[in-house]
Short mmCIF file of C-alpha atoms and ligand atoms in Angstrom, two decimals:
data_model
loop_
_atom_site.label_atom_id
_atom_site.label_comp_id
_atom_site.label_asym_id
_atom_site.label_seq_id
_atom_site.Cartn_x
_atom_site.Cartn_y
_atom_site.Cartn_z
CA MET A 23 -50.15 -66.66 2.04
CA GLU A 24 -47.96 -67.96 4.85
CA LEU A 25 -49.52 -67.22 8.23
CA MET A 26 -46.54 -65.33 9.64
CA SER A 27 -46.51 -62.99 6.61
CA ARG A 28 -49.86 -61.62 7.65
CA THR A 29 -50.42 -58.45 9.63
CA ALA A 30 -51.74 -58.48 13.19
CA ALA A 31 -55.03 -57.00 11.96
CA GLU A 32 -55.47 -59.82 9.44
CA LEU A 33 -54.54 -62.48 11.99
CA SER A 34 -56.92 -60.95 14.52
CA GLN A 35 -59.73 -61.20 11.95
CA MET A 36 -58.85 -64.79 11.03
CA LEU A 37 -58.91 -65.73 14.73
CA ALA A 38 -62.23 -64.00 15.28
CA ASP A 39 -63.68 -65.79 12.22
CA LYS A 40 -62.31 -69.09 13.57
CA GLU A 41 -60.38 -69.61 10.33
CA ILE A 42 -57.37 -70.43 12.49
CA SER A 43 -56.94 -71.22 16.17
CA ALA A 44 -54.67 -69.33 18.54
CA VAL A 45 -52.72 -72.55 19.15
CA GLU A 46 -52.09 -72.97 15.41
CA LEU A 47 -50.94 -69.38 15.20
CA ALA A 48 -48.66 -69.64 18.25
CA GLN A 49 -47.19 -72.82 16.77
CA ALA A 50 -46.62 -71.07 13.44
CA ALA A 51 -44.79 -68.26 15.24
CA LEU A 52 -42.63 -70.74 17.16
CA ASP A 53 -41.90 -72.70 13.97
CA LYS A 54 -40.83 -69.55 12.17
CA THR A 55 -38.57 -68.68 15.11
CA ALA A 56 -37.08 -72.16 15.04
CA ALA A 57 -36.41 -71.69 11.31
CA VAL A 58 -34.89 -68.20 11.29
CA ASP A 59 -33.86 -67.08 14.76
CA GLY A 60 -30.66 -69.10 14.63
CA LYS A 61 -29.57 -66.58 11.98
CA VAL A 62 -31.12 -63.40 13.39
CA GLY A 63 -30.73 -63.93 17.14
CA ALA A 64 -33.66 -61.70 18.09
CA TYR A 65 -34.69 -63.56 21.23
CA ILE A 66 -32.89 -64.02 24.52
CA THR A 67 -35.69 -66.27 25.77
CA VAL A 68 -38.31 -68.06 23.70
CA ALA A 69 -41.30 -68.85 25.91
CA GLY A 70 -42.72 -71.69 23.81
CA GLU A 71 -44.62 -73.58 26.49
CA GLN A 72 -46.15 -70.48 28.04
CA ALA A 73 -47.16 -69.18 24.60
CA LEU A 74 -48.93 -72.41 23.69
CA ALA A 75 -50.67 -72.55 27.06
CA ALA A 76 -51.84 -68.93 26.70
CA ALA A 77 -53.04 -69.66 23.16
CA LYS A 78 -54.97 -72.69 24.36
CA ALA A 79 -56.71 -70.56 26.98
CA VAL A 80 -57.70 -68.07 24.26
CA ASP A 81 -59.15 -70.84 22.10
CA GLU A 82 -61.14 -72.12 25.05
CA LYS A 83 -62.55 -68.68 25.80
CA ARG A 84 -63.50 -68.20 22.17
CA ALA A 85 -65.09 -71.65 22.00
CA ALA A 86 -67.13 -70.70 25.07
CA GLY A 87 -68.52 -67.74 23.11
CA GLU A 88 -66.62 -64.98 24.92
CA GLN A 89 -66.24 -61.68 23.06
CA LEU A 90 -62.47 -61.14 22.94
CA PRO A 91 -60.31 -58.02 22.37
CA ALA A 92 -58.55 -57.45 19.03
CA LEU A 93 -55.20 -58.75 20.24
CA ALA A 94 -56.60 -62.03 21.62
CA GLY A 95 -54.38 -64.83 20.36
CA VAL A 96 -51.97 -62.52 18.51
CA PRO A 97 -48.30 -63.40 19.18
CA ILE A 98 -46.24 -60.57 20.66
CA ALA A 99 -42.56 -60.47 21.67
CA ILE A 100 -41.29 -58.27 24.51
CA LYS A 101 -38.03 -56.39 25.06
CA ASP A 102 -36.06 -57.97 27.86
CA ASN A 103 -36.16 -54.87 30.08
CA ILE A 104 -39.93 -55.17 30.65
CA CYS A 105 -40.77 -57.26 33.71
CA THR A 106 -42.68 -60.43 32.92
CA LYS A 107 -43.91 -62.38 35.91
CA GLY A 108 -42.32 -65.82 36.04
CA LEU A 109 -40.35 -65.23 32.83
CA LEU A 110 -36.62 -64.45 32.83
CA THR A 111 -35.93 -60.71 32.42
CA THR A 112 -32.23 -60.00 32.01
CA CYS A 113 -31.97 -56.49 30.53
CA ALA A 114 -29.25 -58.24 28.48
CA SER A 115 -26.96 -57.82 31.49
CA LYS A 116 -24.86 -60.30 33.41
CA ILE A 117 -26.00 -58.56 36.60
CA LEU A 118 -29.60 -59.76 35.98
CA TYR A 119 -28.70 -63.04 34.28
CA ASN A 120 -31.06 -65.05 36.52
CA PHE A 121 -33.74 -62.47 37.41
CA VAL A 122 -37.28 -63.82 37.23
CA PRO A 123 -39.64 -60.97 38.17
CA PRO A 124 -42.27 -61.71 40.81
CA TYR A 125 -44.62 -59.21 39.13
CA ASN A 126 -45.76 -57.98 35.75
CA ALA A 127 -45.12 -54.56 34.25
CA THR A 128 -48.37 -52.65 33.74
CA VAL A 129 -48.08 -53.16 29.97
CA MET A 130 -47.88 -56.92 30.56
CA GLU A 131 -51.02 -56.80 32.70
CA LYS A 132 -52.72 -54.92 29.89
CA LEU A 133 -51.58 -57.45 27.30
CA ALA A 134 -52.82 -60.24 29.53
CA ALA A 135 -56.18 -58.49 29.76
CA SER A 136 -56.16 -58.36 25.94
CA SER A 137 -55.46 -62.12 25.83
CA ALA A 138 -52.35 -61.55 23.72
CA VAL A 139 -49.90 -64.45 23.44
CA ILE A 140 -46.39 -63.62 24.64
CA THR A 141 -43.76 -65.51 22.67
CA GLY A 142 -40.62 -64.48 24.56
CA LYS A 143 -38.08 -61.82 25.43
CA CYS A 144 -35.96 -59.92 22.93
CA ASN A 145 -32.31 -59.00 22.87
CA MET A 146 -31.21 -55.41 23.47
CA ASP A 147 -28.23 -53.33 24.44
CA GLU A 148 -27.46 -53.87 28.11
CA PHE A 149 -29.83 -51.69 30.18
CA ALA A 150 -30.99 -50.11 26.89
CA MET A 151 -27.68 -48.25 26.55
CA GLY A 152 -26.56 -48.38 22.97
CA SER A 153 -27.60 -48.08 19.36
CA SER A 154 -26.65 -51.40 17.79
CA CYS A 155 -27.45 -54.27 20.19
CA GLU A 156 -23.71 -54.90 20.36
CA ASN A 157 -23.69 -53.96 24.06
CA SER A 158 -25.78 -57.01 24.94
CA ALA A 159 -24.04 -59.31 27.40
CA MET A 160 -26.07 -62.20 25.99
CA LYS A 161 -25.63 -62.37 22.23
CA ASN A 162 -25.51 -60.51 18.94
CA THR A 163 -28.68 -59.77 17.01
CA LEU A 164 -28.21 -59.35 13.26
CA ASN A 165 -30.21 -57.22 10.87
CA PRO A 166 -32.66 -59.50 9.01
CA HIS A 167 -32.17 -57.37 5.86
CA GLY A 168 -28.41 -57.85 5.86
CA LEU A 169 -26.90 -60.29 8.32
CA GLY A 170 -23.54 -58.50 8.35
CA HIS A 171 -25.24 -55.37 9.67
CA VAL A 172 -26.53 -54.28 13.07
CA PRO A 173 -30.29 -54.26 13.72
CA GLY A 174 -29.96 -50.95 15.57
CA GLY A 175 -30.55 -50.46 19.26
CA SER A 176 -31.21 -50.60 21.95
CA SER A 177 -34.46 -52.46 21.05
CA GLY A 178 -32.71 -54.30 18.21
CA GLY A 179 -34.20 -57.70 19.06
CA SER A 180 -37.74 -56.30 19.16
CA ALA A 181 -37.27 -54.70 15.72
CA ALA A 182 -35.55 -57.71 14.16
CA VAL A 183 -38.15 -60.20 15.43
CA VAL A 184 -40.91 -58.28 13.61
CA ALA A 185 -38.83 -57.64 10.47
CA ALA A 186 -37.96 -61.35 10.26
CA GLY A 187 -41.65 -62.29 10.40
CA GLU A 188 -41.31 -64.22 13.67
CA VAL A 189 -44.17 -62.22 15.18
CA PRO A 190 -46.34 -59.39 13.82
CA LEU A 191 -45.88 -57.21 16.92
CA SER A 192 -43.44 -56.47 19.71
CA LEU A 193 -42.80 -53.98 22.48
CA GLY A 194 -39.64 -51.96 22.90
CA SER A 195 -38.55 -48.97 24.94
CA ASP A 196 -37.21 -45.61 23.83
CA THR A 197 -35.08 -43.31 25.99
CA GLY A 198 -33.22 -41.57 23.19
CA GLY A 199 -34.27 -43.39 20.04
CA SER A 200 -34.22 -47.06 20.99
CA ILE A 201 -37.53 -47.85 19.29
CA ARG A 202 -37.16 -45.51 16.33
CA GLN A 203 -33.61 -46.16 15.18
CA PRO A 204 -33.92 -49.98 15.14
CA ALA A 205 -37.34 -49.64 13.43
CA SER A 206 -35.61 -47.57 10.77
CA PHE A 207 -32.68 -50.00 10.40
CA CYS A 208 -35.00 -53.03 10.16
CA GLY A 209 -37.70 -51.55 7.89
CA VAL A 210 -40.58 -51.70 10.37
CA VAL A 211 -42.95 -49.25 12.09
CA GLY A 212 -42.05 -48.01 15.58
CA LEU A 213 -43.75 -45.47 17.82
CA LYS A 214 -42.21 -43.54 20.69
CA PRO A 215 -45.29 -42.33 22.57
CA THR A 216 -45.69 -38.99 24.35
CA TYR A 217 -44.03 -39.16 27.76
CA GLY A 218 -46.64 -40.47 30.18
CA ALA A 219 -48.92 -42.09 27.58
CA VAL A 220 -47.77 -45.58 28.55
CA SER A 221 -47.09 -46.66 32.12
CA ARG A 222 -43.42 -47.25 32.93
CA TYR A 223 -44.20 -49.48 35.89
CA GLY A 224 -42.14 -52.63 35.50
CA LEU A 225 -39.90 -51.17 32.81
CA ILE A 226 -36.41 -51.53 34.26
CA ALA A 227 -35.40 -47.89 34.50
CA PHE A 228 -32.58 -46.37 32.48
CA ALA A 229 -33.47 -42.65 32.59
CA SER A 230 -36.90 -42.35 34.16
CA SER A 231 -37.72 -38.87 32.83
CA LEU A 232 -37.07 -39.98 29.25
CA ASP A 233 -38.03 -43.69 29.09
CA GLN A 234 -41.20 -44.75 27.26
CA ILE A 235 -42.48 -48.16 26.17
CA GLY A 236 -43.88 -48.34 22.64
CA PRO A 237 -44.91 -50.70 19.82
CA PHE A 238 -43.14 -52.23 16.82
CA ALA A 239 -45.24 -53.50 13.90
CA ARG A 240 -45.11 -53.87 10.14
CA THR A 241 -48.09 -51.61 9.43
CA ILE A 242 -49.45 -48.41 10.92
CA GLU A 243 -52.76 -50.09 11.72
CA ASP A 244 -50.98 -52.84 13.65
CA ALA A 245 -48.92 -50.31 15.61
CA ALA A 246 -52.13 -48.46 16.47
CA MET A 247 -53.70 -51.72 17.60
CA LEU A 248 -50.87 -52.51 20.02
CA MET A 249 -50.65 -48.92 21.22
CA ASP A 250 -54.40 -48.96 21.93
CA ALA A 251 -53.90 -51.98 24.18
CA VAL A 252 -50.98 -50.67 26.25
CA THR A 253 -51.70 -46.98 26.66
CA GLY A 254 -53.40 -45.54 29.74
CA TYR A 255 -53.19 -43.72 33.02
CA ASP A 256 -51.78 -45.91 35.79
CA PRO A 257 -52.44 -44.03 39.02
CA ALA A 258 -51.57 -46.96 41.26
CA HIS A 259 -48.09 -47.51 39.85
CA ASP A 260 -46.79 -44.66 37.72
CA SER A 261 -47.45 -41.11 38.87
CA THR A 262 -45.93 -39.75 35.65
CA SER A 263 -48.51 -41.55 33.51
CA VAL A 264 -51.45 -39.52 32.22
CA GLN A 265 -54.84 -39.81 30.64
CA THR A 266 -54.48 -39.25 26.89
CA PRO A 267 -57.08 -37.92 24.44
CA PHE A 268 -56.63 -40.97 22.18
CA GLU A 269 -57.00 -43.66 24.86
CA GLY A 270 -57.59 -46.94 23.06
CA SER A 271 -59.01 -45.32 19.94
CA LEU A 272 -56.05 -44.73 17.61
CA ARG A 273 -56.95 -47.60 15.31
CA ALA A 274 -60.66 -46.76 15.17
CA ASN A 275 -59.92 -43.13 14.27
CA LEU A 276 -57.32 -43.72 11.54
CA ASN A 277 -57.90 -41.27 8.71
CA ALA A 278 -55.52 -40.88 5.79
CA ASP A 279 -56.84 -37.55 4.52
CA MET A 280 -53.78 -35.28 4.25
CA LYS A 281 -55.45 -32.18 2.79
CA GLY A 282 -54.19 -29.11 4.55
CA LEU A 283 -51.86 -30.96 6.93
CA ARG A 284 -48.92 -28.65 7.65
CA ILE A 285 -45.61 -30.51 7.60
CA GLY A 286 -42.41 -28.80 8.74
CA LEU A 287 -38.99 -29.87 7.48
CA PRO A 288 -36.37 -28.60 9.95
CA LYS A 289 -33.32 -27.65 7.91
CA GLU A 290 -30.93 -28.67 10.70
CA TYR A 291 -31.91 -32.32 10.21
CA PHE A 292 -30.98 -32.41 6.54
CA GLY A 293 -27.50 -30.91 6.63
CA ALA A 294 -23.98 -32.27 6.84
CA GLY A 295 -23.61 -35.64 8.51
CA ILE A 296 -26.78 -37.09 6.98
CA SER A 297 -26.01 -39.51 4.15
CA ASP A 298 -27.22 -38.55 0.69
CA GLU A 299 -29.36 -41.66 0.36
CA VAL A 300 -31.17 -40.98 3.64
CA ARG A 301 -31.67 -37.28 2.81
CA GLN A 302 -32.98 -37.99 -0.70
CA SER A 303 -35.37 -40.65 0.53
CA VAL A 304 -36.90 -38.50 3.28
CA LEU A 305 -37.17 -35.50 0.95
CA ALA A 306 -38.93 -37.75 -1.58
CA SER A 307 -41.43 -38.65 1.16
CA ALA A 308 -42.09 -34.94 1.63
CA GLU A 309 -42.96 -34.77 -2.08
CA THR A 310 -45.37 -37.67 -1.60
CA TYR A 311 -47.12 -35.70 1.13
CA LYS A 312 -47.35 -32.65 -1.15
CA ALA A 313 -48.98 -34.79 -3.81
CA LEU A 314 -51.47 -35.97 -1.18
CA GLY A 315 -52.50 -32.38 -0.46
CA ALA A 316 -50.30 -31.55 2.53
CA GLU A 317 -48.52 -28.22 2.85
CA VAL A 318 -44.79 -28.81 3.22
CA PHE A 319 -42.37 -26.07 4.21
CA GLU A 320 -38.97 -25.52 5.78
CA ILE A 321 -38.67 -24.69 9.47
CA SER A 322 -35.70 -24.20 11.76
CA LEU A 323 -34.88 -25.84 15.09
CA PRO A 324 -31.46 -24.34 15.85
CA LEU A 325 -31.16 -25.71 19.40
CA VAL A 326 -31.22 -29.30 18.20
CA GLU A 327 -27.47 -28.92 17.84
CA TYR A 328 -27.25 -29.19 21.64
CA ALA A 329 -29.51 -32.20 21.98
CA LEU A 330 -26.76 -34.83 22.12
CA PRO A 331 -24.78 -33.37 25.04
CA ILE A 332 -28.02 -32.58 26.90
CA TYR A 333 -29.24 -36.13 26.39
CA TYR A 334 -26.01 -37.83 27.42
CA ILE A 335 -25.72 -35.69 30.55
CA LEU A 336 -29.33 -36.13 31.69
CA SER A 337 -29.70 -39.80 30.78
CA SER A 338 -26.39 -40.78 32.35
CA ALA A 339 -27.17 -38.80 35.53
CA GLU A 340 -30.48 -40.63 35.92
CA ALA A 341 -28.91 -43.96 35.02
CA SER A 342 -26.20 -43.58 37.68
CA SER A 343 -28.92 -43.19 40.27
CA ASN A 344 -31.33 -45.83 38.87
CA LEU A 345 -28.63 -48.46 38.59
CA ALA A 346 -27.48 -48.02 42.19
CA ARG A 347 -29.99 -50.73 43.15
CA PHE A 348 -27.96 -53.43 41.40
CA ASP A 349 -25.57 -54.11 44.23
CA GLY A 350 -25.13 -57.88 44.22
CA VAL A 351 -27.34 -58.16 47.30
CA LYS A 352 -30.94 -57.84 46.18
CA TYR A 353 -30.97 -59.19 42.63
CA GLY A 354 -29.09 -61.30 40.18
CA PHE A 355 -25.36 -61.72 39.98
CA ARG A 356 -23.11 -61.68 43.04
CA ALA A 357 -19.33 -61.91 42.68
CA GLU A 358 -17.59 -64.77 44.42
CA GLY A 359 -14.89 -64.52 47.04
CA CYS A 360 -16.11 -61.34 48.74
CA ASP A 361 -15.02 -60.70 52.34
CA GLU A 362 -17.28 -57.82 53.30
CA LEU A 363 -20.27 -55.78 52.13
CA LEU A 364 -18.32 -53.14 50.22
CA ASP A 365 -16.44 -55.91 48.47
CA ILE A 366 -19.77 -57.43 47.32
CA TYR A 367 -20.85 -54.09 45.87
CA VAL A 368 -17.60 -53.31 44.11
CA LYS A 369 -16.87 -56.74 42.70
CA SER A 370 -20.47 -57.55 41.72
CA ARG A 371 -20.90 -54.25 39.91
CA SER A 372 -17.47 -54.38 38.27
CA GLN A 373 -18.02 -57.90 37.00
CA GLY A 374 -21.78 -57.66 36.44
CA PHE A 375 -22.00 -54.48 34.36
CA GLY A 376 -20.50 -54.21 30.88
CA HIS A 377 -18.20 -51.40 29.74
CA GLU A 378 -20.86 -49.12 28.28
CA VAL A 379 -23.00 -49.30 31.42
CA GLN A 380 -19.98 -48.55 33.60
CA ARG A 381 -19.08 -45.63 31.34
CA ARG A 382 -22.57 -44.13 31.74
CA ILE A 383 -22.57 -44.65 35.53
CA MET A 384 -19.22 -42.87 35.78
CA LEU A 385 -20.32 -40.02 33.52
CA GLY A 386 -23.60 -39.68 35.42
CA THR A 387 -21.92 -39.70 38.81
CA TYR A 388 -19.48 -37.08 37.59
CA VAL A 389 -22.13 -34.65 36.32
CA LEU A 390 -24.07 -35.00 39.57
CA SER A 391 -21.09 -34.52 41.88
CA SER A 392 -20.77 -31.29 43.80
CA GLY A 393 -18.67 -28.85 41.85
CA TYR A 394 -19.84 -30.20 38.49
CA TYR A 395 -23.60 -30.32 39.16
CA ASP A 396 -24.08 -26.65 38.30
CA ALA A 397 -21.78 -26.74 35.31
CA TYR A 398 -23.30 -29.82 33.68
CA TYR A 399 -26.49 -31.25 35.14
CA LYS A 400 -28.21 -27.98 36.00
CA LYS A 401 -27.22 -26.43 32.69
CA ALA A 402 -28.52 -29.45 30.79
CA ARG A 403 -31.89 -29.19 32.57
CA ALA A 404 -32.10 -25.50 31.67
CA ALA A 405 -31.21 -26.28 28.06
CA GLN A 406 -33.88 -29.00 28.07
CA ARG A 407 -36.50 -26.36 28.83
CA LYS A 408 -35.29 -24.31 25.87
CA ILE A 409 -35.55 -27.30 23.53
CA ARG A 410 -39.09 -27.95 24.75
CA ALA A 411 -39.99 -24.33 24.09
CA GLU A 412 -38.43 -24.47 20.64
CA PHE A 413 -40.57 -27.48 19.65
CA ALA A 414 -43.67 -25.86 21.15
CA GLY A 415 -42.99 -22.82 18.96
CA ALA A 416 -42.58 -25.02 15.89
CA PHE A 417 -45.93 -26.70 16.52
CA GLU A 418 -47.65 -23.34 16.34
CA LYS A 419 -46.68 -23.29 12.67
CA CYS A 420 -47.01 -26.94 11.69
CA ASP A 421 -48.97 -30.06 12.61
CA VAL A 422 -46.14 -32.56 12.27
CA ILE A 423 -42.41 -32.42 11.62
CA LEU A 424 -40.71 -34.75 9.13
CA THR A 425 -37.04 -35.74 9.57
CA PRO A 426 -34.59 -38.59 9.01
CA VAL A 427 -34.27 -41.11 11.87
CA ALA A 428 -30.55 -41.73 11.72
CA PRO A 429 -27.70 -40.28 9.68
CA THR A 430 -27.12 -43.59 7.87
CA THR A 431 -28.73 -46.94 7.26
CA ALA A 432 -27.69 -50.00 9.31
CA TYR A 433 -23.90 -50.13 9.54
CA GLU A 434 -21.70 -53.21 9.64
CA ILE A 435 -21.37 -55.23 12.82
CA GLY A 436 -18.25 -54.16 14.69
CA SER A 437 -17.69 -51.00 12.67
CA ARG A 438 -18.48 -48.56 15.51
CA THR A 439 -17.72 -50.47 18.68
CA THR A 440 -14.31 -48.96 19.35
CA ASN A 441 -15.45 -45.33 19.45
CA PRO A 442 -18.36 -44.60 21.80
CA LEU A 443 -18.62 -40.99 20.64
CA GLU A 444 -19.17 -42.11 17.06
CA MET A 445 -21.93 -44.41 18.30
CA TYR A 446 -23.52 -41.56 20.31
CA ALA A 447 -23.44 -39.28 17.23
CA GLY A 448 -25.83 -41.66 15.45
CA ASP A 449 -28.54 -40.59 17.93
CA ILE A 450 -28.60 -36.99 16.69
CA CYS A 451 -32.04 -37.18 15.05
CA THR A 452 -33.85 -38.97 17.88
CA VAL A 453 -32.71 -37.77 21.32
CA SER A 454 -34.32 -34.31 21.16
CA ILE A 455 -37.78 -35.94 21.04
CA ASN A 456 -37.27 -37.60 24.43
CA ILE A 457 -35.80 -34.40 25.83
CA ALA A 458 -38.98 -32.62 24.75
CA GLY A 459 -41.29 -35.48 25.84
CA LEU A 460 -42.93 -35.66 22.39
CA PRO A 461 -44.31 -38.56 20.35
CA ALA A 462 -42.57 -39.67 17.16
CA LEU A 463 -43.41 -42.31 14.57
CA VAL A 464 -40.92 -44.13 12.38
CA GLN A 465 -41.77 -46.12 9.26
CA PRO A 466 -39.94 -47.34 6.16
CA CYS A 467 -39.64 -44.85 3.28
CA GLY A 468 -37.16 -46.59 0.99
CA PHE A 469 -34.04 -48.72 0.61
CA ASP A 470 -30.39 -47.88 0.03
CA ALA A 471 -28.14 -49.31 -2.68
CA ASP A 472 -27.44 -52.37 -0.50
CA LYS A 473 -31.20 -53.02 -0.07
CA LEU A 474 -31.07 -51.93 3.56
CA PRO A 475 -34.19 -50.09 4.76
CA ILE A 476 -34.34 -46.31 5.18
CA GLY A 477 -36.78 -44.90 7.71
CA MET A 478 -38.42 -41.53 8.19
CA GLN A 479 -39.51 -39.88 11.42
CA LEU A 480 -42.73 -37.93 11.95
CA ILE A 481 -42.69 -35.88 15.15
CA GLY A 482 -45.91 -34.64 16.73
CA PRO A 483 -46.95 -32.27 19.51
CA ARG A 484 -47.70 -33.74 22.94
CA PHE A 485 -50.51 -36.31 22.57
CA GLY A 486 -50.40 -35.87 18.78
CA GLU A 487 -50.29 -39.66 18.28
CA GLN A 488 -53.46 -39.70 16.17
CA LYS A 489 -52.04 -37.10 13.78
CA LEU A 490 -48.85 -39.14 13.47
CA MET A 491 -50.66 -42.40 12.81
CA ASN A 492 -52.90 -40.72 10.23
CA ALA A 493 -49.95 -39.21 8.42
CA GLY A 494 -48.14 -42.54 8.65
CA LEU A 495 -51.11 -44.36 7.15
CA ALA A 496 -51.38 -41.89 4.27
CA PHE A 497 -47.72 -42.39 3.39
CA GLU A 498 -47.98 -46.14 3.76
CA GLN A 499 -50.91 -46.24 1.33
CA ALA A 500 -49.24 -43.93 -1.18
CA SER A 501 -45.85 -45.66 -1.09
CA GLY A 502 -46.97 -49.26 -0.67
CA LEU A 503 -44.15 -49.63 1.87
CA ARG A 504 -45.93 -51.80 4.40
CA ASN A 505 -45.71 -55.25 5.90
CA ILE A 506 -42.11 -55.67 4.74
CA ILE A 507 -40.63 -59.01 5.79
CA ALA A 508 -36.93 -59.53 5.26
CA PRO A 509 -36.08 -62.31 2.82
CA LEU A 510 -34.10 -64.73 4.98
N1 LIG B 627 -28.84 -44.91 21.75
C1 LIG B 627 -29.23 -44.13 22.87
C2 LIG B 627 -28.34 -44.46 24.03
O1 LIG B 627 -27.44 -45.21 23.87
C3 LIG B 627 -30.68 -44.35 23.16
C4 LIG B 627 -30.96 -45.52 24.01
C5 LIG B 627 -32.42 -45.71 24.31
O2 LIG B 627 -33.29 -45.06 23.74
N2 LIG B 627 -32.68 -46.59 25.27
O3 LIG B 627 -28.51 -43.99 25.09
#
């Protein structure tokens, strides 16, 4: 079997058994990228030299008899909004086209402590705003399962790089679905952790109260492995991070016994607007769970109808404030021919930010302005509390909730770029999870008539990651839908 077709768990074992060296593995990953990334376009930056140097250091440690963590020597790609010391971090924006962070995000420190090998930085929608990767100022990423289709977004590069078999693992970020929807479109596993489970320090902020970093993988076990390495309380750098009950032990505690698991199917997620193929596939997964001994029943989450406006008000409000720091003075791009300070701000921001980012800044500034604050922002925060309460109520009746991830499978490149509202509507199944701060797992559950992957979403209560991974593993075993690499 070709090395890059293997799972992270298998590669980790082969490294530990000295069947392969970390340098060989890093070279195999780089070779695969050289062979396929010209088509897929998953990376903004390939860090070949650094990867080989890191791999060499791992081999030396192992040769010296050091006991190494599970991820030691395993190649991992990183979304380009996560700060990597000494490695270009653009957020796929012209305004950060030359930004080389002087520090590492906490997750990068954790990966370094795990001796993981970082292969490079992945394409995304500019500042993580978008659902198709088409808002990147750098390039297009194409769906490895159908090159005329989008990979999803905003973490489209991180999903595509794993689906294409260039690496077994990657990190993305999810503010309103940006890990889950591309995972679904590309046929891979993606986890949006409970808010606070992973430190946000060094994640370039979009909407701080909603953003979370999380893993992409091709199996549940691999996703658990990466999650185990990056999770954790970060008191020095992120006061919203917390100690979780599953700290570093998701993989060790995987258990696929589904007997008695209560699974809720919220009827609002299966109605009009969801394509027949997606609905049928997710409902078939529910049948699989029944056959495995789970109890499956209908529930109702009526407030989900309001999730989209709540999300776009809150996330844009936070973005307008977070992105104020990009002023042409401190980082990245500065417009030429400016006479005075205000001119630098206006021209650098007008030329440095793309249309979607400018649209969100304007919307966010509007909903925060006096006169509209009460009508929009304050109301959205109040509605957020109601959505949280509604989910809390649902989790008194069930252990996990099963839903589609997106209304359709991956659509054609260019087919939704002219109408932002149509693009926003595709986020209907994912945004409520961030609003409620909950964890949600996405994994493949089938294919449509064009052989494009269909994903399903399992939503858990706060810190219910273990339940999600267990349920994900049970489905993976029953369906055989695991370690899917796109034929390229
Ligand atoms: N698609 C959503 C948006 O455009 C979600 C983005 C995200 O999760 N970063 O805002």
